[in-house]
Coordinates of C-alpha atoms in Angstrom, one line a residue:
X1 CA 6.7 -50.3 -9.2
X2 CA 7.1 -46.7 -9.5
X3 CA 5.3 -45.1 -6.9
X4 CA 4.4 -41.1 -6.3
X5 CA 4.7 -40.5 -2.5
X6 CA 2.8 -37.6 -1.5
X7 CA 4.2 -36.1 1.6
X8 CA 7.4 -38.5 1.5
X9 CA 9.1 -35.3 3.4
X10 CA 6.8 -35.8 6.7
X11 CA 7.1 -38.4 9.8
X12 CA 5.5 -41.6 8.2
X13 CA 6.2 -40.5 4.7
X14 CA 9.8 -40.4 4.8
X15 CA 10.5 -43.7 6.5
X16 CA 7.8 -45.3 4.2
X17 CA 9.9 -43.7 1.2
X18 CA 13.0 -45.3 2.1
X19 CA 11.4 -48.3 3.0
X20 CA 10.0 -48.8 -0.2
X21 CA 13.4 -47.7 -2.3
X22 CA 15.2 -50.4 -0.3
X23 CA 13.1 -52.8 -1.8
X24 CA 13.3 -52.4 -5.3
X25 CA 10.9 -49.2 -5.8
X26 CA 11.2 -45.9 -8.3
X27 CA 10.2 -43.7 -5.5
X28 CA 8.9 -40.2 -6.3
X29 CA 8.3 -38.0 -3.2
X30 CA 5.7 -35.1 -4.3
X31 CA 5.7 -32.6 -1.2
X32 CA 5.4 -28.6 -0.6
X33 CA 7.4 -28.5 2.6
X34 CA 4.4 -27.6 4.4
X35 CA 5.3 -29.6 7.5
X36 CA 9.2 -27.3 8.0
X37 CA 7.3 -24.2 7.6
X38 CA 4.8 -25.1 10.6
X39 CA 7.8 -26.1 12.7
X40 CA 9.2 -22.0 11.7
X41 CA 5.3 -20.7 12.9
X42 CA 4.9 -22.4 15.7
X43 CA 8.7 -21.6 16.7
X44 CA 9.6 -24.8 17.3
X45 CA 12.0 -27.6 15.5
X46 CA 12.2 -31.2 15.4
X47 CA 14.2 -32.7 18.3
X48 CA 16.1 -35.0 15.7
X49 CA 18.4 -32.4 13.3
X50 CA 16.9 -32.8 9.7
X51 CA 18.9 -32.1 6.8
X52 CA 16.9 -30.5 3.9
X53 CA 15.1 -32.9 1.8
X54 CA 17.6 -32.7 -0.8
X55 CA 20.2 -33.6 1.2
X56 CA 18.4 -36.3 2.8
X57 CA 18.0 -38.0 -1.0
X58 CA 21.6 -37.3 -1.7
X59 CA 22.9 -38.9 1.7
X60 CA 20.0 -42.4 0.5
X61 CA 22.1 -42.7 -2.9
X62 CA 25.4 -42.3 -1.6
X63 CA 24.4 -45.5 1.1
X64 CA 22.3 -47.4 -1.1
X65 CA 23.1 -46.3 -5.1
X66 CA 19.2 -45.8 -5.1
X67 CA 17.8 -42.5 -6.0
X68 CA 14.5 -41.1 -5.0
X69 CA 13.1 -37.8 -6.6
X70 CA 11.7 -34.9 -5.3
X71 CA 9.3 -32.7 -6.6
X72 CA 8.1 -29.6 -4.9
X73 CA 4.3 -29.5 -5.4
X74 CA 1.2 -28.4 -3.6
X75 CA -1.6 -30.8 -4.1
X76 CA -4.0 -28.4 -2.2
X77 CA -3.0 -25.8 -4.9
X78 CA -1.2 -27.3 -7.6
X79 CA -3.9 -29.0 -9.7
X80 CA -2.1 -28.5 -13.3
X81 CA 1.2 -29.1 -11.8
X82 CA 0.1 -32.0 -10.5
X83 CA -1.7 -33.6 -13.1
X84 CA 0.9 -32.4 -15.4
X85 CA 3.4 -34.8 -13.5
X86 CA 1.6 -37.5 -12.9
X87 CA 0.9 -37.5 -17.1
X88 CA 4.1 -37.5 -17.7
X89 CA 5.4 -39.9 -14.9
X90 CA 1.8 -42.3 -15.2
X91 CA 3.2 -43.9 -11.5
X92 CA 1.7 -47.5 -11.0
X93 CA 0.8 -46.7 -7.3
X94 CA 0.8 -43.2 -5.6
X95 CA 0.6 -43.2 -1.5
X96 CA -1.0 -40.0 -0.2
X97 CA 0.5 -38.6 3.0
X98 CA -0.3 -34.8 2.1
X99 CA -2.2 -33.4 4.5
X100 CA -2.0 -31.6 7.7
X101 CA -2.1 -34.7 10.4
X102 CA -2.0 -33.0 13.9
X103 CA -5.5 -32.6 15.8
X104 CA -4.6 -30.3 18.1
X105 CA -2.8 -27.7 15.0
X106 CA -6.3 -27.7 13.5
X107 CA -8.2 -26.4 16.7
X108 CA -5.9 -23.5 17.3
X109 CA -7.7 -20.5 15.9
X110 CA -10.5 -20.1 12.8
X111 CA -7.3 -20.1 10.8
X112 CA -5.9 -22.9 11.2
X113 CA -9.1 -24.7 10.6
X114 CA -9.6 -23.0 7.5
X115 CA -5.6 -24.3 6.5
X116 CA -6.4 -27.9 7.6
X117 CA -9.5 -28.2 5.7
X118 CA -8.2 -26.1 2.5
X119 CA -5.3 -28.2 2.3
X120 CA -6.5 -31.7 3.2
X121 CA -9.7 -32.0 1.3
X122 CA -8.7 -30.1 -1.9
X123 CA -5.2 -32.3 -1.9
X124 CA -7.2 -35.4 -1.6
X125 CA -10.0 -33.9 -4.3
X126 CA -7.1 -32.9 -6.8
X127 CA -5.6 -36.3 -6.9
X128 CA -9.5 -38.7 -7.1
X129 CA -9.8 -36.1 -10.0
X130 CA -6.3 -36.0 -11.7
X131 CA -6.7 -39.8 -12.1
X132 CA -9.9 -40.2 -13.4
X133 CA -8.4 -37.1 -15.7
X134 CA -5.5 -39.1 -17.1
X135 CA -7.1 -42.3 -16.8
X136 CA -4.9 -43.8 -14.8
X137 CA -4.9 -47.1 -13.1
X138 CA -3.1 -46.4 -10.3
X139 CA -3.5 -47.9 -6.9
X140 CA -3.9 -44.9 -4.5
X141 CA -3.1 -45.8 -0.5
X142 CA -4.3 -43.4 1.9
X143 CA -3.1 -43.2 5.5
X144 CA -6.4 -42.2 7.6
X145 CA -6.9 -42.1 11.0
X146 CA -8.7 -44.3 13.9
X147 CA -10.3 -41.2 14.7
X148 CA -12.6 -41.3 12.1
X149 CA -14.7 -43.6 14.1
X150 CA -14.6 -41.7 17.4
X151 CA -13.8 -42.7 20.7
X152 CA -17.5 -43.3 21.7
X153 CA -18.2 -46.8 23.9
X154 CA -20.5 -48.5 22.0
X155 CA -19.8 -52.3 23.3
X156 CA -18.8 -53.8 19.8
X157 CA -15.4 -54.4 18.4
X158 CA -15.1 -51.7 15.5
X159 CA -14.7 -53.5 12.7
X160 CA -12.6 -52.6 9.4
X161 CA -14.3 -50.0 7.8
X162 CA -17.6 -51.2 7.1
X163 CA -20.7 -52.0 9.7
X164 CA -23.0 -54.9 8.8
X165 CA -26.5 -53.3 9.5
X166 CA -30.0 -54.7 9.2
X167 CA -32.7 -52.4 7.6
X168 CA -36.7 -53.1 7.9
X169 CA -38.5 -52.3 4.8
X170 CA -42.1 -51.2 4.4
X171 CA -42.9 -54.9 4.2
X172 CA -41.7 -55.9 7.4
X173 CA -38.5 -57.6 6.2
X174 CA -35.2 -57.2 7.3
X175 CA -32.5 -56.4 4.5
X176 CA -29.2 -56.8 5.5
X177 CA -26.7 -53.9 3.9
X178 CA -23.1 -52.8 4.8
X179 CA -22.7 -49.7 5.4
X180 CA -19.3 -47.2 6.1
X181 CA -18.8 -47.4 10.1
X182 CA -20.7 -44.2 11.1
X183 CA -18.5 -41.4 11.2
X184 CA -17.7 -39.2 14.7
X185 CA -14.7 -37.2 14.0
X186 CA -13.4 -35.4 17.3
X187 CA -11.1 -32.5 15.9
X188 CA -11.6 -30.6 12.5
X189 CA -8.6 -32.6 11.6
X190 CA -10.8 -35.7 11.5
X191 CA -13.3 -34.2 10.0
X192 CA -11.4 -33.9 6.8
X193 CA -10.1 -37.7 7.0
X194 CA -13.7 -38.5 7.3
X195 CA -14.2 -36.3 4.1
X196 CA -11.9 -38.1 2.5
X197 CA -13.5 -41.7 3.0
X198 CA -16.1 -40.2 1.2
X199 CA -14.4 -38.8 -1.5
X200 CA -13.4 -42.1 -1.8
X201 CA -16.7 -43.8 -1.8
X202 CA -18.0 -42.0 -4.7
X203 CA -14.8 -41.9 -6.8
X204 CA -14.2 -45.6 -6.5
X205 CA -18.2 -46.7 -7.2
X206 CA -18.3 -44.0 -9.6
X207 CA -15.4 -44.3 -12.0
X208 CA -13.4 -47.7 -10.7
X209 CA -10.8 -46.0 -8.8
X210 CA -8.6 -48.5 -7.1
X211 CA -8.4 -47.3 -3.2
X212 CA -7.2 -48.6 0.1
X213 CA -7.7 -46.5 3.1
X214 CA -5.6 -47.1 6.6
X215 CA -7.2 -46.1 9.4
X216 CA -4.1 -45.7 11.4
X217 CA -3.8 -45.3 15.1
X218 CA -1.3 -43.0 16.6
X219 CA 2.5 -44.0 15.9
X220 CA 5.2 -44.5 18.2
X221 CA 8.8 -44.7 18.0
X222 CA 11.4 -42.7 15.8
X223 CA 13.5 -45.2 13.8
X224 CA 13.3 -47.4 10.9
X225 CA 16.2 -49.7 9.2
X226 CA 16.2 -47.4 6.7
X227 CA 16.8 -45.1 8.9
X228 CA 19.4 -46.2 11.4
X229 CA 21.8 -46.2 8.4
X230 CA 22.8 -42.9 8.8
X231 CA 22.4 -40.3 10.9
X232 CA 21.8 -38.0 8.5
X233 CA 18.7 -40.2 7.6
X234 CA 17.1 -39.9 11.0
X235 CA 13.4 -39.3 10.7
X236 CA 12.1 -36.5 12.5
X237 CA 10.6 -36.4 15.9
X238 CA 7.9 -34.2 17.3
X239 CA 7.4 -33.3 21.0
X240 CA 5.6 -29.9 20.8
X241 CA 2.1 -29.8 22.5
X242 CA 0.6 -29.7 18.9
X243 CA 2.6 -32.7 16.7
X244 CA 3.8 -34.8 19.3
X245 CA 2.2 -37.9 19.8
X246 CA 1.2 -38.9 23.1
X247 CA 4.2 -41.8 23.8
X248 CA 6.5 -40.1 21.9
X249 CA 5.7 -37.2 24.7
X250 CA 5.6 -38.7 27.7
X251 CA 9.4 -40.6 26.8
X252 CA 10.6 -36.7 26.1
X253 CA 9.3 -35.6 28.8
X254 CA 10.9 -38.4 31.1
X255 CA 14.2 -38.0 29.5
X256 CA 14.5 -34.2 29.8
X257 CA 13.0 -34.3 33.7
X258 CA 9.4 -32.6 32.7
X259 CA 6.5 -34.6 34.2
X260 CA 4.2 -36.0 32.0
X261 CA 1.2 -34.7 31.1
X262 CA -1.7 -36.5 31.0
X263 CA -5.1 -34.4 30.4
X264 CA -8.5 -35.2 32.2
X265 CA -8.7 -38.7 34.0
X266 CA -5.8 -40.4 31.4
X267 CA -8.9 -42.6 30.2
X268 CA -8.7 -42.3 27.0
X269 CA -7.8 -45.6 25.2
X270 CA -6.3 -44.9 22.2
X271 CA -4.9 -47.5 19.5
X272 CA -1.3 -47.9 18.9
X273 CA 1.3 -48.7 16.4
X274 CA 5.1 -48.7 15.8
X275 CA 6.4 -46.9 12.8
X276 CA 8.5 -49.8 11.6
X277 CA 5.2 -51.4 11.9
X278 CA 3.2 -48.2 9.6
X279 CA 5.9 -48.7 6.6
X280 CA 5.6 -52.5 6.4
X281 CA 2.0 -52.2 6.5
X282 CA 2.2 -50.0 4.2
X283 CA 4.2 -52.6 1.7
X284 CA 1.5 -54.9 2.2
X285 CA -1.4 -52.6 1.1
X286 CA 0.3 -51.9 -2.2
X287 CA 0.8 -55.8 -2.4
X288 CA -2.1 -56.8 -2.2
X289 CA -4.4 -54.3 -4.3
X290 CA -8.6 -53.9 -4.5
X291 CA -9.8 -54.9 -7.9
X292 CA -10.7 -52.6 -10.5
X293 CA -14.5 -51.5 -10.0
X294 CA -14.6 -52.8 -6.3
X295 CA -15.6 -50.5 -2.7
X296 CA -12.9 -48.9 -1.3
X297 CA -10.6 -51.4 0.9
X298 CA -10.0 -50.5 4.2
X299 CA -7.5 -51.6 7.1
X300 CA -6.9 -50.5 10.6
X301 CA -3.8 -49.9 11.3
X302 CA -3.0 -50.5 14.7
X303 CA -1.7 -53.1 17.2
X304 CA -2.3 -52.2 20.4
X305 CA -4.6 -50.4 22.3
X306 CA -3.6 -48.8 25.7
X307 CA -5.6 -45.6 28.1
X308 CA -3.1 -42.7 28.6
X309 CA -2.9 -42.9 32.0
X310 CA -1.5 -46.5 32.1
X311 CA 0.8 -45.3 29.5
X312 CA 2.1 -42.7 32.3
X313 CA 2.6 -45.3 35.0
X314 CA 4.5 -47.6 32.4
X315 CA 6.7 -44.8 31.9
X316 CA 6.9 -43.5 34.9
X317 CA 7.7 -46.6 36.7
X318 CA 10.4 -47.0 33.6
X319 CA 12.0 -43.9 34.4
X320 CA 11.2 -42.5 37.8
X321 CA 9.3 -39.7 36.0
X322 CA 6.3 -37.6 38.1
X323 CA 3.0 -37.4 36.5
X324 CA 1.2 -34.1 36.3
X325 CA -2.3 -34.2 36.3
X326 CA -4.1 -31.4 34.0
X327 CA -7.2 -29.9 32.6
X328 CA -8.0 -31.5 29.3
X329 CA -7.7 -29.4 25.8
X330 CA -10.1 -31.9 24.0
X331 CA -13.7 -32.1 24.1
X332 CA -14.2 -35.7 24.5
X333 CA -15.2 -38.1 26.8
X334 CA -13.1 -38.5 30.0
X335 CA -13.1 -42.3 29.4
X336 CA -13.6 -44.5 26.8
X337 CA -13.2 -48.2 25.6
X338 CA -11.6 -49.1 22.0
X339 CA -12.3 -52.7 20.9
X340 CA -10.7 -52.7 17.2
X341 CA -10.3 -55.6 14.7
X342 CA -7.4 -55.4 12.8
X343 CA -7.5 -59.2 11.0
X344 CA -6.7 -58.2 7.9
X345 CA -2.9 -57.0 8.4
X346 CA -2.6 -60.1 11.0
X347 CA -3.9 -62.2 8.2
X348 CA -1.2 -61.0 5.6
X349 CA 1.7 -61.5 8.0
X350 CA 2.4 -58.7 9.6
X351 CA 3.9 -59.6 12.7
X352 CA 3.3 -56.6 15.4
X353 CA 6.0 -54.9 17.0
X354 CA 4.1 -54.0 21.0
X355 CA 5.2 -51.9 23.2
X356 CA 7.4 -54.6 25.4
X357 CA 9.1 -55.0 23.2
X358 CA 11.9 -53.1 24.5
X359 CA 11.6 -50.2 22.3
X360 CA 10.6 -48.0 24.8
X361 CA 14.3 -47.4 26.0
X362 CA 15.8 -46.8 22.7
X363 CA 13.3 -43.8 22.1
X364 CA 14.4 -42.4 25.6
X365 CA 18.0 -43.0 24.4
X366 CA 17.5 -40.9 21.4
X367 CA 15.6 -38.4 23.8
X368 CA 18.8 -37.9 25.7
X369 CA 20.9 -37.3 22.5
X370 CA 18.8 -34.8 21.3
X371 CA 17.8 -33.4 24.4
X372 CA 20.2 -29.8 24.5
X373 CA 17.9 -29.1 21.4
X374 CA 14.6 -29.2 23.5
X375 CA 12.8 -25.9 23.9
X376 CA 11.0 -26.7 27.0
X377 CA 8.5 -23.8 26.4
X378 CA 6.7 -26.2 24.0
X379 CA 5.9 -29.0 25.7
X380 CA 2.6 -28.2 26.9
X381 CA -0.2 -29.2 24.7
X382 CA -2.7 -25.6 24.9
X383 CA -4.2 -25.8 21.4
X384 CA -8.4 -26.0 23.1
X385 CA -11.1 -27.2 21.1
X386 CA -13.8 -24.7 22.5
X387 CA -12.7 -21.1 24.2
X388 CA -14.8 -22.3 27.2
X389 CA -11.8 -24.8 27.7
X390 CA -9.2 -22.6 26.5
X391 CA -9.7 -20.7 29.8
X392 CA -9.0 -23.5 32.0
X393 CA -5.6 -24.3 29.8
X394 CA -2.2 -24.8 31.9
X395 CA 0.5 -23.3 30.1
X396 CA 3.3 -24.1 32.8
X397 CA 3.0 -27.7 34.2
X398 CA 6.4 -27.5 35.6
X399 CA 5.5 -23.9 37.6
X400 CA 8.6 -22.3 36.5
X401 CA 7.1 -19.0 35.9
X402 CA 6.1 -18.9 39.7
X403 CA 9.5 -20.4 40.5
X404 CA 11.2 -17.6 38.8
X405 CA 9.2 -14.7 40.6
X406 CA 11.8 -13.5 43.8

């Protein structure tokens, strides 16, 4: 197939982009950067070196003979650019990565709220309506988020996508419907994904629009076997307190000697999955396609589920790390259960990649490597969802400030 990735220059997209070349796809990565220029305002860099995207293509052909393309387009802002290239390109599948994915980055200030919903929702609006535009039959995969059904306790297994309900009508009579999993977002940044289901909704029931949506839950690891194959391929990996993911954290934080951070009581369960695990879901989406004029189809993307704070003993007992125990940025619950079903992926063969799986030491390994390039300053997650918290934010887990004082 040929198939328009937008956002291939970001932490799932890229992986997924060489994923998909190595199997035989015409991959076209439509991205505006967006991602580098963060890392420049938030003064901080990936702790894997990343070439420019340009150089990362060149360095795929030279290994494989396969060439992907890059095109440097906004899809928040770019609507005739990008409708002009996907007329001209008509790409039987386009998988949309292109929006701002860190919670904590869209809590920071009234700007950056403004940013994350600007560029999220008007990316994902520009492409439902450059389709229908150009009439084109293309299979559009999204990668959403858990979060869109909150972290609430509510007893059930949440199921994929879609809540069987039973409504009583004036008769007495109980109709049974299906309806979209009620939506709880817990950061502006899932408010926009659970925009986008919406956006989805109409645009598949109103003009056929062919659409899976992966609720994903939050990635782990760093490599791929795309991109083990040379180190100039490396994917990048984010350990600030705004884009780093909570494992990927805490096995930073044990390999450079910080003590990880866990915020609140560490009972927050959260769902898990490996990003070898993200691209060869992501294969089977495209394979296995909704039919023109059917509801949207959604997965969840996840294997595992785990609470933070048993994450930090795992780790800690892996590596001898301490465990710092702080005030918590997020409004949200201090604990939580998550019960998710994720059949469908199971059911198609994916075979999940968990967390014992030995992993675990190989990220630490890369860690190490990297480590000299660590800005330690960074580490603490102080993006607060309300200035009531913001107040009670620790900026120096470590006390080095007070350590430095004579």
């Amino acid at each position: 197939m040929k198939i328009a990735v937008m956002g291939g220059d970001g932490f799932i997209g890229w992986p997924t982009a060489l994923h998909l070349s190595e199997a035989g796809h015409d991959i076209h990565i439509l991205d505006n950067l967006s991602r580098r220029w963060i890392d420049t305002e938030l003064g901080v860099q990936s702790l894997t070196p990343m070439d420019s995207i340009q150089e990362r293509t060149r360095i795929w052909h030279a290994e494989t003979g396969r060439r992907i393309h890059f095109n440097l387009i906004d899809l928040g802002r770019d609507y005739e650019l990008l409708k002009n290239w996907l007329a001209e390109h008509r790409p039987d599948a386009v998988i949309h990565f292109a929006e701002q994915r860190a919670a904590p980055y869209s809590m920071k200030s009234d700007r950056h709220k403004n940013y994350t919903v600007n560029n999220n929702v008007s990316a994902t609006h520009n492409l439902l309506n450059a389709l229908v535009e150009l009439n084109l039959d293309a299979h559009l995969v999204h990668l959403g988020t858990m979060g869109v059904y909150g972290y609430s306790t509510v007893g059930a297994a949440i199921p994929e996508g879609y809540l069987p309900v039973g409504i009583t009508t004036e008769s007495g009579e109980t109709v049974a419907q299906e309806i979209l999993y009620p939506a709880n977002p817990g950061s502006i940044y899932h408010m926009t994904k659970c925009l986008d289901q919406l956006l989805f909704q109409f645009y598949a029931k109103n003009d056929a629009l062919r659409i899976t949506d992966l609720h994903q839950g939050i990635v782990w690891g760093t490599h791929t076997a795309q991109t083990r194959r040379h180190e100039q391929l490396v994917n990048r990996f984010d350990y600030d307190g705004d884009y780093g993911t909570v494992l990927n954290r805490f096995l930073i934080q044990a390999a450079i000697g910080y003590p990880l951070t866990v915020h609140g009581t560490g009972g927050q369960t959260r769902a898990f999955i490996h990003i070898q695990d993200s691209v060869r879901c992501i294969e089977l989406a495209l394979r296995n396609p909704p039919a023109r004029g059917s509801r949207v189809e959604i997965f969840n993307q996840m294997t595992e589920t785990h609470r933070v704070r048993d994450l930090a003993r795992m780790i800690g007992d892996m590596t001898g790390a301490e465990i710092a125990w702080l005030p918590n940025p997020r409004k949200e619950a201090p604990e939580n259960e998550l019960v998710v079903k994720n059949d469908k992926f199971l059911d198609l063969g994916l075979a999940p990649t968990k967390l014992k799986d030995g992993l675990l030491s190989e990220i630490v390994d890369v860690a190490k490597k990297y480590s000299y390039r660590v800005d330690r300053s960074r580490v603490p997650a102080v993006s607060a969802w309300t200035k009531d918290i913001a107040a009670k934010i620790v900026h120096d887990p470590e006390g080095r400030r007070l350590k430095s004082v004579s």
